[in-house]
Amino acid sequence: LVSHADLVPPQSDRVLLRDLNLEVSQRQRVLVVGPSGCGKTSFLRMVSGLWEPAGGTVQRPPIGELLFIPQKPYMILGSLREQLCYPLDPQRFSDQHLRSVLEEVRLSELVQRYPDFDIKQDWPRLLSLGEQQRLAFARLLLNSPRFVVLDEATSALDVGTEKHLYQLLVQREMAFVSVGHRPTLKPFHTNVLELDGQGGWKLIPAASYTFNAPS
Protein backbone atom coordinates (compact mmCIF):
# COMPACT_ATOMS: atom_id res chain seq x y z
CA LEU A 1 0.00 0.00 0.00
CA VAL A 2 1.55 3.30 -1.15
CA SER A 3 -0.08 6.33 0.45
CA HIS A 4 0.65 9.94 -0.57
CA ALA A 5 4.25 8.97 -1.35
CA ASP A 6 6.86 11.31 -2.82
CA LEU A 7 9.88 9.70 -4.47
CA VAL A 8 13.21 11.54 -4.52
CA PRO A 9 16.33 9.44 -5.22
CA PRO A 10 19.15 9.54 -2.61
CA GLN A 11 21.62 12.43 -3.11
CA SER A 12 19.16 14.10 -5.48
CA ASP A 13 16.54 16.82 -5.36
CA ARG A 14 14.62 15.62 -8.41
CA VAL A 15 11.04 14.62 -7.57
CA LEU A 16 10.23 11.51 -9.63
CA LEU A 17 6.81 10.91 -8.07
CA ARG A 18 4.53 13.22 -6.17
CA ASP A 19 1.62 12.19 -3.93
CA LEU A 20 1.35 8.64 -5.29
CA ASN A 21 -1.49 6.46 -4.00
CA LEU A 22 -1.46 2.82 -5.04
CA GLU A 23 -2.75 -0.40 -3.54
CA VAL A 24 -1.54 -3.76 -4.79
CA SER A 25 -3.69 -6.41 -3.16
CA GLN A 26 -3.65 -10.16 -3.74
CA ARG A 27 -4.12 -11.08 -7.43
CA GLN A 28 -3.53 -7.48 -8.53
CA ARG A 29 -0.77 -6.92 -11.04
CA VAL A 30 0.64 -3.53 -12.02
CA LEU A 31 2.78 -2.76 -15.09
CA VAL A 32 4.91 0.38 -14.70
CA VAL A 33 5.57 2.32 -17.92
CA GLY A 34 6.96 5.69 -18.95
CA PRO A 35 9.80 7.32 -20.91
CA SER A 36 13.41 6.33 -20.29
CA GLY A 37 14.76 7.88 -17.09
CA CYS A 38 11.31 8.65 -15.67
CA GLY A 39 11.93 6.68 -12.46
CA LYS A 40 10.45 3.23 -13.12
CA THR A 41 13.31 1.34 -11.44
CA SER A 42 13.45 3.95 -8.66
CA PHE A 43 9.77 3.29 -7.99
CA LEU A 44 10.42 -0.45 -7.73
CA ARG A 45 13.25 0.22 -5.27
CA MET A 46 10.86 2.21 -3.11
CA VAL A 47 8.18 -0.50 -3.26
CA SER A 48 10.76 -3.17 -2.38
CA GLY A 49 12.12 -1.26 0.61
CA LEU A 50 15.53 -0.46 -0.89
CA TRP A 51 14.65 3.25 -0.78
CA GLU A 52 12.34 5.08 1.57
CA PRO A 53 9.82 7.66 0.29
CA ALA A 54 10.68 11.35 0.78
CA GLY A 55 7.13 11.85 2.00
CA GLY A 56 4.09 9.69 2.69
CA THR A 57 4.20 5.99 3.56
CA VAL A 58 4.80 2.62 1.93
CA GLN A 59 3.38 -0.43 3.68
CA ARG A 60 5.07 -3.64 2.56
CA PRO A 61 4.33 -7.32 3.15
CA PRO A 62 6.29 -9.10 5.91
CA ILE A 63 9.83 -10.24 5.07
CA GLY A 64 9.65 -13.45 3.07
CA GLU A 65 6.38 -12.54 1.37
CA LEU A 66 7.94 -10.10 -1.11
CA LEU A 67 10.68 -10.97 -3.60
CA PHE A 68 12.52 -8.51 -5.86
CA ILE A 69 13.84 -9.80 -9.20
CA PRO A 70 16.24 -7.37 -10.96
CA GLN A 71 17.08 -7.41 -14.66
CA LYS A 72 20.40 -9.08 -13.85
CA PRO A 73 19.54 -11.61 -11.15
CA TYR A 74 21.68 -12.05 -8.06
CA MET A 75 23.89 -15.08 -8.58
CA ILE A 76 25.49 -16.57 -5.47
CA LEU A 77 28.78 -18.44 -5.35
CA GLY A 78 27.91 -22.03 -4.62
CA SER A 79 26.13 -25.10 -5.90
CA LEU A 80 23.21 -25.16 -8.30
CA ARG A 81 21.05 -26.30 -5.38
CA GLU A 82 22.06 -23.24 -3.32
CA GLN A 83 21.55 -21.01 -6.35
CA LEU A 84 18.00 -22.22 -6.87
CA CYS A 85 16.91 -22.25 -3.24
CA TYR A 86 18.36 -18.88 -2.15
CA PRO A 87 17.58 -17.48 0.37
CA LEU A 88 15.88 -20.64 1.68
CA ASP A 89 17.53 -23.72 3.22
CA PRO A 90 19.08 -25.63 0.26
CA GLN A 91 17.98 -28.96 1.78
CA ARG A 92 14.32 -27.96 1.80
CA PHE A 93 13.58 -29.35 -1.67
CA SER A 94 14.23 -32.75 -3.22
CA ASP A 95 16.26 -33.16 -6.41
CA GLN A 96 13.07 -34.15 -8.23
CA HIS A 97 11.35 -30.95 -7.10
CA LEU A 98 14.30 -28.86 -8.34
CA ARG A 99 14.30 -30.71 -11.67
CA SER A 100 10.57 -30.16 -12.20
CA VAL A 101 10.87 -26.42 -11.44
CA LEU A 102 13.78 -26.05 -13.87
CA GLU A 103 11.68 -27.79 -16.52
CA GLU A 104 8.77 -25.43 -15.75
CA VAL A 105 10.94 -22.41 -16.53
CA ARG A 106 12.33 -24.09 -19.67
CA LEU A 107 15.78 -24.86 -18.28
CA SER A 108 15.68 -28.63 -18.74
CA GLU A 109 18.97 -28.42 -20.67
CA LEU A 110 20.61 -27.15 -17.47
CA VAL A 111 19.60 -30.38 -15.72
CA GLN A 112 21.19 -32.35 -18.54
CA ARG A 113 24.39 -30.32 -18.38
CA TYR A 114 24.62 -30.42 -14.57
CA PRO A 115 22.68 -33.44 -13.25
CA ASP A 116 24.42 -33.09 -9.86
CA PHE A 117 22.74 -30.23 -7.99
CA ASP A 118 25.65 -30.01 -5.56
CA ILE A 119 28.25 -29.17 -8.19
CA LYS A 120 29.84 -25.76 -7.69
CA GLN A 121 30.42 -23.60 -10.75
CA ASP A 122 31.01 -19.98 -11.71
CA TRP A 123 27.32 -19.58 -12.59
CA PRO A 124 27.37 -15.88 -13.64
CA ARG A 125 30.07 -16.72 -16.21
CA LEU A 126 28.59 -20.03 -17.37
CA LEU A 127 24.98 -18.96 -17.78
CA SER A 128 23.72 -16.46 -20.33
CA LEU A 129 21.58 -13.58 -19.08
CA GLY A 130 18.50 -15.34 -20.46
CA GLU A 131 19.37 -18.49 -18.49
CA GLN A 132 20.01 -16.42 -15.38
CA GLN A 133 16.60 -14.77 -15.76
CA ARG A 134 14.87 -18.14 -16.12
CA LEU A 135 16.79 -19.43 -13.10
CA ALA A 136 15.54 -16.41 -11.12
CA PHE A 137 11.97 -17.43 -11.99
CA ALA A 138 12.71 -20.97 -10.79
CA ARG A 139 13.95 -19.45 -7.52
CA LEU A 140 10.78 -17.38 -7.40
CA LEU A 141 8.56 -20.45 -7.82
CA LEU A 142 10.43 -22.27 -5.04
CA ASN A 143 10.22 -19.29 -2.66
CA SER A 144 6.53 -18.82 -3.52
CA PRO A 145 6.12 -15.26 -2.16
CA ARG A 146 2.73 -13.51 -2.16
CA PHE A 147 4.15 -10.40 -3.86
CA VAL A 148 6.82 -10.06 -6.56
CA VAL A 149 8.61 -6.99 -7.92
CA LEU A 150 10.08 -7.54 -11.40
CA ASP A 151 12.49 -5.02 -12.93
CA GLU A 152 12.73 -5.98 -16.61
CA ALA A 153 13.16 -9.52 -15.33
CA THR A 154 12.45 -11.06 -18.77
CA SER A 155 14.33 -8.55 -20.96
CA ALA A 156 16.75 -11.16 -22.36
CA LEU A 157 14.02 -13.68 -23.22
CA ASP A 158 11.93 -14.17 -26.34
CA VAL A 159 8.27 -13.18 -26.20
CA GLY A 160 7.07 -16.79 -26.01
CA THR A 161 9.22 -17.64 -23.00
CA GLU A 162 8.32 -14.36 -21.32
CA LYS A 163 4.62 -15.14 -21.78
CA HIS A 164 5.11 -18.64 -20.35
CA LEU A 165 6.89 -17.33 -17.22
CA TYR A 166 4.29 -14.65 -16.53
CA GLN A 167 1.56 -17.26 -16.93
CA LEU A 168 3.24 -19.31 -14.19
CA LEU A 169 2.96 -16.33 -11.81
CA VAL A 170 -0.68 -15.72 -12.73
CA GLN A 171 -1.51 -19.41 -12.24
CA ARG A 172 -0.05 -19.23 -8.73
CA GLU A 173 -2.18 -16.15 -8.03
CA MET A 174 0.82 -14.01 -7.09
CA ALA A 175 0.46 -10.23 -6.97
CA PHE A 176 3.23 -8.40 -8.80
CA VAL A 177 4.54 -5.04 -9.92
CA SER A 178 6.70 -5.13 -13.02
CA VAL A 179 8.64 -2.89 -15.37
CA GLY A 180 8.93 -3.99 -18.96
CA HIS A 181 9.02 -2.44 -22.42
CA ARG A 182 7.02 -4.92 -24.48
CA PRO A 183 3.31 -4.32 -25.13
CA THR A 184 2.91 -8.13 -24.96
CA LEU A 185 3.23 -7.85 -21.15
CA LYS A 186 -0.03 -5.91 -20.84
CA PRO A 187 -2.42 -8.91 -20.78
CA PHE A 188 -0.76 -10.23 -17.61
CA HIS A 189 -1.50 -7.05 -15.64
CA THR A 190 -4.68 -5.62 -14.18
CA ASN A 191 -3.48 -1.99 -14.12
CA VAL A 192 -0.87 0.20 -15.79
CA LEU A 193 0.96 2.88 -13.79
CA GLU A 194 2.23 5.52 -16.22
CA LEU A 195 4.97 7.87 -14.99
CA ASP A 196 5.98 11.11 -16.71
CA GLY A 197 9.30 11.66 -14.88
CA GLN A 198 8.18 15.07 -13.60
CA GLY A 199 6.36 13.75 -10.55
CA GLY A 200 3.11 13.06 -12.38
CA TRP A 201 1.45 9.66 -12.70
CA LYS A 202 -1.70 7.97 -13.99
CA LEU A 203 -3.23 4.64 -12.96
CA ILE A 204 -5.13 3.11 -15.87
CA PRO A 205 -6.93 -0.26 -16.22
CA ALA A 206 -4.67 -2.45 -18.37
CA ALA A 207 -7.55 -3.39 -20.66
CA SER A 208 -7.98 0.22 -21.78
CA TYR A 209 -4.28 1.19 -21.95
CA THR A 210 -2.66 1.69 -25.35
CA PHE A 211 1.08 1.63 -25.98
CA ASN A 212 1.69 4.60 -28.29
CA ALA A 213 5.44 4.15 -28.49
CA PRO A 214 8.17 2.11 -26.80
CA SER A 215 8.66 3.38 -23.28
CSV table of C-alpha atoms in Angstrom, one decimal:
chain,number,residue,atom,x,y,z
A,1,LEU,CA,0.0,0.0,0.0
A,2,VAL,CA,1.5,3.3,-1.2
A,3,SER,CA,-0.1,6.3,0.5
A,4,HIS,CA,0.6,9.9,-0.6
A,5,ALA,CA,4.2,9.0,-1.4
A,6,ASP,CA,6.9,11.3,-2.8
A,7,LEU,CA,9.9,9.7,-4.5
A,8,VAL,CA,13.2,11.5,-4.5
A,9,PRO,CA,16.3,9.4,-5.2
A,10,PRO,CA,19.1,9.5,-2.6
A,11,GLN,CA,21.6,12.4,-3.1
A,12,SER,CA,19.2,14.1,-5.5
A,13,ASP,CA,16.5,16.8,-5.4
A,14,ARG,CA,14.6,15.6,-8.4
A,15,VAL,CA,11.0,14.6,-7.6
A,16,LEU,CA,10.2,11.5,-9.6
A,17,LEU,CA,6.8,10.9,-8.1
A,18,ARG,CA,4.5,13.2,-6.2
A,19,ASP,CA,1.6,12.2,-3.9
A,20,LEU,CA,1.3,8.6,-5.3
A,21,ASN,CA,-1.5,6.5,-4.0
A,22,LEU,CA,-1.5,2.8,-5.0
A,23,GLU,CA,-2.7,-0.4,-3.5
A,24,VAL,CA,-1.5,-3.8,-4.8
A,25,SER,CA,-3.7,-6.4,-3.2
A,26,GLN,CA,-3.6,-10.2,-3.7
A,27,ARG,CA,-4.1,-11.1,-7.4
A,28,GLN,CA,-3.5,-7.5,-8.5
A,29,ARG,CA,-0.8,-6.9,-11.0
A,30,VAL,CA,0.6,-3.5,-12.0
A,31,LEU,CA,2.8,-2.8,-15.1
A,32,VAL,CA,4.9,0.4,-14.7
A,33,VAL,CA,5.6,2.3,-17.9
A,34,GLY,CA,7.0,5.7,-18.9
A,35,PRO,CA,9.8,7.3,-20.9
A,36,SER,CA,13.4,6.3,-20.3
A,37,GLY,CA,14.8,7.9,-17.1
A,38,CYS,CA,11.3,8.7,-15.7
A,39,GLY,CA,11.9,6.7,-12.5
A,40,LYS,CA,10.5,3.2,-13.1
A,41,THR,CA,13.3,1.3,-11.4
A,42,SER,CA,13.4,4.0,-8.7
A,43,PHE,CA,9.8,3.3,-8.0
A,44,LEU,CA,10.4,-0.5,-7.7
A,45,ARG,CA,13.2,0.2,-5.3
A,46,MET,CA,10.9,2.2,-3.1
A,47,VAL,CA,8.2,-0.5,-3.3
A,48,SER,CA,10.8,-3.2,-2.4
A,49,GLY,CA,12.1,-1.3,0.6
A,50,LEU,CA,15.5,-0.5,-0.9
A,51,TRP,CA,14.7,3.2,-0.8
A,52,GLU,CA,12.3,5.1,1.6
A,53,PRO,CA,9.8,7.7,0.3
A,54,ALA,CA,10.7,11.3,0.8
A,55,GLY,CA,7.1,11.8,2.0
A,56,GLY,CA,4.1,9.7,2.7
A,57,THR,CA,4.2,6.0,3.6
A,58,VAL,CA,4.8,2.6,1.9
A,59,GLN,CA,3.4,-0.4,3.7
A,60,ARG,CA,5.1,-3.6,2.6
A,61,PRO,CA,4.3,-7.3,3.2
A,62,PRO,CA,6.3,-9.1,5.9
A,63,ILE,CA,9.8,-10.2,5.1
A,64,GLY,CA,9.7,-13.4,3.1
A,65,GLU,CA,6.4,-12.5,1.4
A,66,LEU,CA,7.9,-10.1,-1.1
A,67,LEU,CA,10.7,-11.0,-3.6
A,68,PHE,CA,12.5,-8.5,-5.9
A,69,ILE,CA,13.8,-9.8,-9.2
A,70,PRO,CA,16.2,-7.4,-11.0
A,71,GLN,CA,17.1,-7.4,-14.7
A,72,LYS,CA,20.4,-9.1,-13.8
A,73,PRO,CA,19.5,-11.6,-11.2
A,74,TYR,CA,21.7,-12.0,-8.1
A,75,MET,CA,23.9,-15.1,-8.6
A,76,ILE,CA,25.5,-16.6,-5.5
A,77,LEU,CA,28.8,-18.4,-5.3
A,78,GLY,CA,27.9,-22.0,-4.6
A,79,SER,CA,26.1,-25.1,-5.9
A,80,LEU,CA,23.2,-25.2,-8.3
A,81,ARG,CA,21.1,-26.3,-5.4
A,82,GLU,CA,22.1,-23.2,-3.3
A,83,GLN,CA,21.6,-21.0,-6.3
A,84,LEU,CA,18.0,-22.2,-6.9
A,85,CYS,CA,16.9,-22.2,-3.2
A,86,TYR,CA,18.4,-18.9,-2.1
A,87,PRO,CA,17.6,-17.5,0.4
A,88,LEU,CA,15.9,-20.6,1.7
A,89,ASP,CA,17.5,-23.7,3.2
A,90,PRO,CA,19.1,-25.6,0.3
A,91,GLN,CA,18.0,-29.0,1.8
A,92,ARG,CA,14.3,-28.0,1.8
A,93,PHE,CA,13.6,-29.4,-1.7
A,94,SER,CA,14.2,-32.7,-3.2
A,95,ASP,CA,16.3,-33.2,-6.4
A,96,GLN,CA,13.1,-34.2,-8.2
A,97,HIS,CA,11.4,-30.9,-7.1
A,98,LEU,CA,14.3,-28.9,-8.3
A,99,ARG,CA,14.3,-30.7,-11.7
A,100,SER,CA,10.6,-30.2,-12.2
A,101,VAL,CA,10.9,-26.4,-11.4
A,102,LEU,CA,13.8,-26.0,-13.9
A,103,GLU,CA,11.7,-27.8,-16.5
A,104,GLU,CA,8.8,-25.4,-15.8
A,105,VAL,CA,10.9,-22.4,-16.5
A,106,ARG,CA,12.3,-24.1,-19.7
A,107,LEU,CA,15.8,-24.9,-18.3
A,108,SER,CA,15.7,-28.6,-18.7
A,109,GLU,CA,19.0,-28.4,-20.7
A,110,LEU,CA,20.6,-27.1,-17.5
A,111,VAL,CA,19.6,-30.4,-15.7
A,112,GLN,CA,21.2,-32.4,-18.5
A,113,ARG,CA,24.4,-30.3,-18.4
A,114,TYR,CA,24.6,-30.4,-14.6
A,115,PRO,CA,22.7,-33.4,-13.2
A,116,ASP,CA,24.4,-33.1,-9.9
A,117,PHE,CA,22.7,-30.2,-8.0
A,118,ASP,CA,25.7,-30.0,-5.6
A,119,ILE,CA,28.3,-29.2,-8.2
A,120,LYS,CA,29.8,-25.8,-7.7
A,121,GLN,CA,30.4,-23.6,-10.8
A,122,ASP,CA,31.0,-20.0,-11.7
A,123,TRP,CA,27.3,-19.6,-12.6
A,124,PRO,CA,27.4,-15.9,-13.6
A,125,ARG,CA,30.1,-16.7,-16.2
A,126,LEU,CA,28.6,-20.0,-17.4
A,127,LEU,CA,25.0,-19.0,-17.8
A,128,SER,CA,23.7,-16.5,-20.3
A,129,LEU,CA,21.6,-13.6,-19.1
A,130,GLY,CA,18.5,-15.3,-20.5
A,131,GLU,CA,19.4,-18.5,-18.5
A,132,GLN,CA,20.0,-16.4,-15.4
A,133,GLN,CA,16.6,-14.8,-15.8
A,134,ARG,CA,14.9,-18.1,-16.1
A,135,LEU,CA,16.8,-19.4,-13.1
A,136,ALA,CA,15.5,-16.4,-11.1
A,137,PHE,CA,12.0,-17.4,-12.0
A,138,ALA,CA,12.7,-21.0,-10.8
A,139,ARG,CA,13.9,-19.4,-7.5
A,140,LEU,CA,10.8,-17.4,-7.4
A,141,LEU,CA,8.6,-20.5,-7.8
A,142,LEU,CA,10.4,-22.3,-5.0
A,143,ASN,CA,10.2,-19.3,-2.7
A,144,SER,CA,6.5,-18.8,-3.5
A,145,PRO,CA,6.1,-15.3,-2.2
A,146,ARG,CA,2.7,-13.5,-2.2
A,147,PHE,CA,4.1,-10.4,-3.9
A,148,VAL,CA,6.8,-10.1,-6.6
A,149,VAL,CA,8.6,-7.0,-7.9
A,150,LEU,CA,10.1,-7.5,-11.4
A,151,ASP,CA,12.5,-5.0,-12.9
A,152,GLU,CA,12.7,-6.0,-16.6
A,153,ALA,CA,13.2,-9.5,-15.3
A,154,THR,CA,12.4,-11.1,-18.8
A,155,SER,CA,14.3,-8.6,-21.0
A,156,ALA,CA,16.7,-11.2,-22.4
A,157,LEU,CA,14.0,-13.7,-23.2
A,158,ASP,CA,11.9,-14.2,-26.3
A,159,VAL,CA,8.3,-13.2,-26.2
A,160,GLY,CA,7.1,-16.8,-26.0
A,161,THR,CA,9.2,-17.6,-23.0
A,162,GLU,CA,8.3,-14.4,-21.3
A,163,LYS,CA,4.6,-15.1,-21.8
A,164,HIS,CA,5.1,-18.6,-20.4
A,165,LEU,CA,6.9,-17.3,-17.2
A,166,TYR,CA,4.3,-14.6,-16.5
A,167,GLN,CA,1.6,-17.3,-16.9
A,168,LEU,CA,3.2,-19.3,-14.2
A,169,LEU,CA,3.0,-16.3,-11.8
A,170,VAL,CA,-0.7,-15.7,-12.7
A,171,GLN,CA,-1.5,-19.4,-12.2
A,172,ARG,CA,-0.1,-19.2,-8.7
A,173,GLU,CA,-2.2,-16.2,-8.0
A,174,MET,CA,0.8,-14.0,-7.1
A,175,ALA,CA,0.5,-10.2,-7.0
A,176,PHE,CA,3.2,-8.4,-8.8
A,177,VAL,CA,4.5,-5.0,-9.9
A,178,SER,CA,6.7,-5.1,-13.0
A,179,VAL,CA,8.6,-2.9,-15.4
A,180,GLY,CA,8.9,-4.0,-19.0
A,181,HIS,CA,9.0,-2.4,-22.4
A,182,ARG,CA,7.0,-4.9,-24.5
A,183,PRO,CA,3.3,-4.3,-25.1
A,184,THR,CA,2.9,-8.1,-25.0
A,185,LEU,CA,3.2,-7.9,-21.1
A,186,LYS,CA,0.0,-5.9,-20.8
A,187,PRO,CA,-2.4,-8.9,-20.8
A,188,PHE,CA,-0.8,-10.2,-17.6
A,189,HIS,CA,-1.5,-7.1,-15.6
A,190,THR,CA,-4.7,-5.6,-14.2
A,191,ASN,CA,-3.5,-2.0,-14.1
A,192,VAL,CA,-0.9,0.2,-15.8
A,193,LEU,CA,1.0,2.9,-13.8
A,194,GLU,CA,2.2,5.5,-16.2
A,195,LEU,CA,5.0,7.9,-15.0
A,196,ASP,CA,6.0,11.1,-16.7
A,197,GLY,CA,9.3,11.7,-14.9
A,198,GLN,CA,8.2,15.1,-13.6
A,199,GLY,CA,6.4,13.8,-10.5
A,200,GLY,CA,3.1,13.1,-12.4
A,201,TRP,CA,1.5,9.7,-12.7
A,202,LYS,CA,-1.7,8.0,-14.0
A,203,LEU,CA,-3.2,4.6,-13.0
A,204,ILE,CA,-5.1,3.1,-15.9
A,205,PRO,CA,-6.9,-0.3,-16.2
A,206,ALA,CA,-4.7,-2.5,-18.4
A,207,ALA,CA,-7.5,-3.4,-20.7
A,208,SER,CA,-8.0,0.2,-21.8
A,209,TYR,CA,-4.3,1.2,-21.9
A,210,THR,CA,-2.7,1.7,-25.3
A,211,PHE,CA,1.1,1.6,-26.0
A,212,ASN,CA,1.7,4.6,-28.3
A,213,ALA,CA,5.4,4.1,-28.5
A,214,PRO,CA,8.2,2.1,-26.8
A,215,SER,CA,8.7,3.4,-23.3
